[in-house]
Amino acid sequence: MSDKKKVIVFTTGGTIAMKFDPKVNGLVPAVSGADLAAAVPGLDKLADVEVREFSNHASCAMTPQKMFQLSQMIEEALKEEGVAGAVVTHGTDTVEETAYMLDILHKSEKPIVLTAAMRGAGDTSPDGPANIYCAVKTAASEEAKGKGVMVLLNEIIHAAGQVRKTHSANPDTFASPWWGPIGYCDVDRVVFRRAPLDRRTYSPKELTARVDIVTGQTGIGRDYIDFAVAQGCKGIVLEGFGRGNLPAIVEPAIKDATDKGVVVVITTRTPGGRPYQVYAYPGSVTDSRNNGAIHGGEFSSAKTRLKLMVLLSERPELAKKENREELERLLDV
């Protein structure tokens, strides 16, 4: 009997599974999950790898519902006998969102490692095979237990809650601004230098709450907020400048939205730091809070949106004004 650990690889598509098609003059989905794994030299020496294909599309086609379905599949797979961990191959454009959704739904100590590629499978120097190799090695390691969901590219391991894509084309695109990576995959072993802090997980039966993002801009009016409310949003993530401040003209729209029971969460468009009520002028976070908004934490607007969807789906009562202080605390960790 093999003493190798079992790792299940879920494939979802992305550049890692694309090749150049001269007919359309661009990269298109072209590589199956089985072929992806077969293209990685030495993978069979790391673990007993089983490939399960979830989808094969660009990651811009990923949705919160698909992320939720993927999470359910992975959690069931991790309960199977002998399974040490899971790997997800994904597109780079939204991998940080899928990773975070999986992380806040993931209760097992077994690791989940997402990986991707910035170059297609038919490129002169594709980065996919090496990334898959390191991801499987990490998922099979004892050191990765209890670290939650991670994103690994170029041998560097990031926590799901902190990782961001920082460059549109450079392979060295992923970073955890103001935090740094949690570890790396070396030749002989997987090394961790810290563990993600304050991981909290949730268990909604389904995703029912629609949440939209409105990005603060100079000269923005109230139209975007009004439109989101009219579309039936349960929550709006309102991305402000700096500490979360906004043009004063949006404040009446914030009050109207919160009076109708819509949760408005203030975030910042900066890549680091928290929004907070430091200022008290019209349009400041203090003003927004007086109009019923709450502030988010250090997470990006995209991740705050996903967490708010999960929280309002699991506990709809958090939208009530008397519970919004608790909701604010949950979003701030």
XYZ file of C-alpha atoms in Angstrom:
333
model
C 0.000 0.000 0.000
C 1.266 3.477 -0.904
C 2.301 5.705 1.986
C 1.717 8.780 -0.146
C -1.059 11.111 0.916
C -4.073 11.694 -1.272
C -4.713 15.152 -2.679
C -7.762 15.998 -4.748
C -7.226 18.607 -7.461
C -10.313 20.563 -8.501
C -9.924 22.314 -11.839
C -12.000 25.376 -12.705
C -10.293 26.768 -15.811
C -8.374 30.013 -16.187
C -5.198 30.885 -18.079
C -3.550 27.819 -16.565
C -5.866 25.690 -18.759
C -5.770 27.839 -21.903
C -3.880 27.751 -25.200
C -3.522 30.225 -28.030
C -6.098 29.775 -30.777
C -4.990 31.420 -34.051
C -8.575 31.427 -35.324
C -9.590 34.005 -32.700
C -6.074 35.362 -32.063
C -6.132 34.782 -28.316
C -6.072 32.355 -25.407
C -9.111 30.105 -24.991
C -9.982 27.184 -22.661
C -8.306 24.129 -24.166
C -6.820 21.855 -21.497
C -8.791 19.324 -19.457
C -8.161 18.784 -15.786
C -6.574 15.394 -16.424
C -4.218 16.859 -19.013
C -3.267 19.676 -16.652
C -2.107 17.161 -14.052
C -0.415 14.964 -16.642
C 1.742 17.912 -17.747
C 3.371 18.244 -14.303
C 6.576 16.198 -14.042
C 6.987 14.284 -10.804
C 3.488 15.012 -9.498
C 2.848 11.318 -8.839
C 5.843 11.230 -6.501
C 4.338 13.884 -4.225
C 0.916 12.387 -3.592
C -1.832 10.183 -4.923
C -3.545 12.821 -7.036
C -7.154 12.605 -8.129
C -8.463 15.236 -10.541
C -12.066 16.418 -10.467
C -13.153 18.960 -13.062
C -15.526 21.595 -11.704
C -15.558 23.880 -14.749
C -13.347 25.117 -17.548
C -13.850 28.814 -18.109
C -12.116 32.137 -17.519
C -12.241 33.209 -13.884
C -14.173 36.353 -14.806
C -17.070 33.921 -15.331
C -16.852 32.762 -11.704
C -19.776 33.835 -9.515
C -20.428 33.746 -5.765
C -22.925 30.934 -6.368
C -20.287 28.890 -8.187
C -17.801 29.594 -5.388
C -20.372 28.338 -2.892
C -20.977 25.169 -4.930
C -17.236 24.579 -5.230
C -16.887 24.960 -1.471
C -19.549 22.323 -0.886
C -17.801 19.908 -3.251
C -14.439 20.417 -1.595
C -15.763 20.082 1.952
C -17.421 16.767 1.052
C -14.257 15.537 -0.652
C -12.133 16.349 2.403
C -14.318 14.022 4.466
C -13.336 11.076 2.282
C -10.995 8.512 3.787
C -7.310 9.203 3.277
C -7.665 12.667 1.777
C -4.991 15.024 3.159
C -5.973 18.208 1.357
C -7.261 19.839 -1.786
C -5.860 21.960 -4.600
C -7.914 24.247 -6.826
C -6.588 25.439 -10.179
C -8.135 28.774 -11.064
C -7.810 31.911 -13.151
C -5.757 34.704 -11.617
C -8.356 37.442 -12.161
C -10.693 36.321 -9.377
C -8.694 33.688 -7.503
C -8.404 35.965 -4.467
C -12.205 36.170 -4.258
C -12.780 32.430 -4.636
C -10.035 31.728 -2.097
C -11.642 34.058 0.427
C -15.113 32.613 -0.090
C -13.723 29.108 0.415
C -11.823 30.280 3.498
C -14.803 31.711 5.367
C -16.764 28.519 4.647
C -13.932 26.076 5.411
C -14.099 24.355 8.805
C -11.701 21.431 8.361
C -8.057 21.466 9.488
C -7.142 20.027 6.094
C -5.539 22.597 3.791
C -6.986 23.990 0.582
C -4.457 25.522 -1.802
C -5.478 27.567 -4.822
C -3.044 28.069 -7.666
C -3.106 29.615 -11.105
C -0.898 30.814 -13.962
C -0.161 34.070 -15.711
C 0.968 32.296 -18.882
C -1.067 29.882 -20.961
C -0.369 26.152 -21.173
C 1.046 26.533 -24.689
C 3.377 29.418 -23.807
C 7.152 29.197 -24.273
C 7.579 29.110 -20.483
C 4.249 28.258 -18.835
C 4.174 28.789 -15.071
C 1.227 26.464 -14.477
C 3.044 23.119 -14.032
C 5.446 24.423 -11.372
C 2.599 26.127 -9.535
C 0.502 22.941 -9.531
C 3.500 20.954 -8.307
C 4.080 23.288 -5.358
C 0.366 23.489 -4.564
C 0.051 19.699 -4.330
C 3.235 19.524 -2.267
C 1.821 22.110 0.123
C -1.625 20.485 0.365
C 0.015 17.168 1.236
C 2.294 18.636 3.894
C 1.791 18.353 7.625
C 2.877 21.973 7.998
C -0.144 23.250 6.046
C -2.704 21.798 8.433
C -4.834 24.385 10.164
C -3.688 27.221 7.895
C -7.067 27.521 6.173
C -7.253 28.390 2.495
C -4.121 29.609 0.766
C -3.099 30.987 -2.616
C 0.243 29.768 -3.993
C 2.101 31.023 -7.060
C 5.842 31.251 -7.766
C 6.473 29.105 -4.672
C 5.092 31.834 -2.378
C 2.132 31.091 -0.082
C -0.417 33.764 0.816
C -3.380 33.728 3.197
C -6.725 33.930 1.405
C -7.879 36.980 3.337
C -4.832 39.090 2.541
C -3.716 38.174 -0.969
C -4.271 40.493 -3.936
C -3.434 40.488 -7.613
C -1.263 43.582 -8.048
C -0.206 43.554 -11.712
C -2.234 42.781 -14.820
C 0.511 40.839 -16.635
C 3.648 40.202 -14.558
C 3.909 36.607 -13.249
C 5.036 37.998 -9.888
C 1.636 39.595 -9.440
C 0.373 38.236 -6.129
C 1.171 39.954 -2.862
C -0.292 40.488 0.577
C 0.102 44.262 1.035
C 1.039 45.332 4.575
C 0.984 41.684 5.682
C 3.367 39.672 3.534
C 3.199 35.979 2.626
C 2.744 33.284 5.241
C 5.261 30.839 3.800
C 6.931 29.290 0.792
C 7.439 25.967 -0.927
C 11.111 24.990 -0.888
C 12.933 22.085 -2.549
C 12.884 19.825 0.501
C 9.834 21.009 2.421
C 7.084 23.578 2.874
C 8.036 26.410 5.229
C 5.587 28.587 7.164
C 6.691 31.715 9.004
C 3.308 32.744 10.364
C -0.302 31.605 10.466
C -3.394 33.575 9.395
C -4.961 35.317 12.395
C -8.635 35.572 13.393
C -10.017 33.042 10.904
C -13.786 32.799 11.402
C -16.020 30.489 9.431
C -19.733 30.446 8.656
C -22.320 27.919 7.507
C -25.109 29.398 5.379
C -27.315 26.770 3.745
C -27.348 28.835 0.567
C -26.433 32.278 -0.696
C -29.570 34.380 -0.715
C -28.365 37.936 -0.112
C -27.420 40.117 -3.053
C -24.654 42.617 -2.295
C -23.247 45.167 -4.762
C -20.162 47.384 -4.735
C -20.303 51.107 -5.439
C -16.901 52.710 -5.958
C -16.387 56.243 -4.716
C -15.283 58.692 -7.404
C -14.678 62.409 -7.462
C -17.934 64.030 -8.471
C -20.027 60.884 -7.887
C -23.763 61.378 -7.345
C -26.327 59.296 -5.516
C -27.541 57.464 -8.631
C -25.434 54.336 -8.171
C -26.642 53.793 -4.612
C -30.265 54.420 -5.596
C -29.948 51.951 -8.472
C -28.503 49.221 -6.224
C -31.371 49.680 -3.768
C -33.916 49.548 -6.601
C -32.405 46.245 -7.781
C -33.177 44.629 -4.428
C -29.734 44.589 -2.842
C -29.602 43.534 0.784
C -26.237 45.220 1.156
C -24.033 47.795 -0.532
C -20.264 47.968 -0.123
C -19.417 51.632 -0.603
C -15.737 52.084 -1.388
C -14.528 55.460 -0.162
C -11.308 57.423 -0.397
C -8.533 57.063 2.174
C -10.158 56.466 5.555
C -13.462 55.841 3.762
C -14.645 59.392 3.137
C -16.994 60.281 0.265
C -18.496 63.316 -1.472
C -21.210 64.801 0.738
C -23.802 64.475 -2.022
C -24.078 60.697 -1.449
C -25.040 61.015 2.225
C -28.816 61.403 1.660
C -28.709 58.250 -0.478
C -26.949 56.373 2.338
C -29.641 57.436 4.788
C -32.448 56.484 2.415
C -30.870 53.070 1.807
C -30.308 52.257 5.478
C -33.807 53.483 6.372
C -35.104 50.872 3.899
C -33.161 48.112 5.665
C -30.219 47.939 3.258
C -26.846 47.465 4.938
C -24.271 49.998 3.750
C -20.647 49.125 4.539
C -17.877 51.672 4.050
C -14.532 50.348 2.781
C -11.418 52.051 1.449
C -10.000 51.904 -2.049
C -6.445 51.937 -0.653
C -4.686 48.531 -0.592
C -3.987 48.775 3.138
C -5.585 50.059 6.334
C -9.119 50.309 7.700
C -11.848 52.857 7.166
C -12.580 54.779 10.350
C -14.372 57.879 11.640
C -11.327 60.143 11.975
C -12.936 63.093 10.191
C -16.270 64.781 10.866
C -16.956 66.922 7.809
C -19.931 66.316 5.432
C -19.236 63.072 3.553
C -16.808 61.734 6.152
C -17.143 58.274 7.704
C -18.565 60.003 10.791
C -21.275 61.494 8.595
C -21.926 58.142 6.880
C -22.236 56.383 10.242
C -24.671 59.026 11.438
C -26.720 58.167 8.364
C -26.789 54.461 9.249
C -23.688 53.059 7.520
C -21.132 50.829 9.219
C -17.465 50.455 8.362
C -15.691 47.351 7.142
C -12.259 46.123 8.130
C -8.957 45.668 6.324
C -10.373 43.443 3.599
C -10.751 44.600 0.012
C -14.171 45.699 -1.167
C -14.498 42.493 -3.205
C -13.860 40.308 -0.148
C -16.040 42.463 2.092
C -18.874 41.966 -0.405
C -18.507 38.177 -0.255
C -18.381 38.122 3.536
C -21.440 40.352 3.785
C -23.299 38.019 1.409
C -22.423 35.038 3.603
C -23.313 36.788 6.868
C -26.671 38.112 5.638
C -27.513 34.743 4.073
C -26.791 32.865 7.296
C -28.229 35.492 9.660
C -30.653 37.881 7.899
C -31.435 39.531 11.237
C -27.991 41.156 11.181
C -29.442 43.683 8.726
C -31.648 45.155 11.447
C -30.397 48.452 12.810
C -30.198 47.127 16.360
C -27.801 44.366 15.188
C -25.533 46.416 12.975
C -22.951 46.971 15.691
C -22.468 43.201 15.835
C -22.325 43.035 12.037
C -19.647 45.723 12.015
C -17.536 43.687 14.449
C -17.882 40.579 12.295
C -16.780 42.466 9.184
C -13.769 43.933 10.966
C -11.987 40.592 11.507
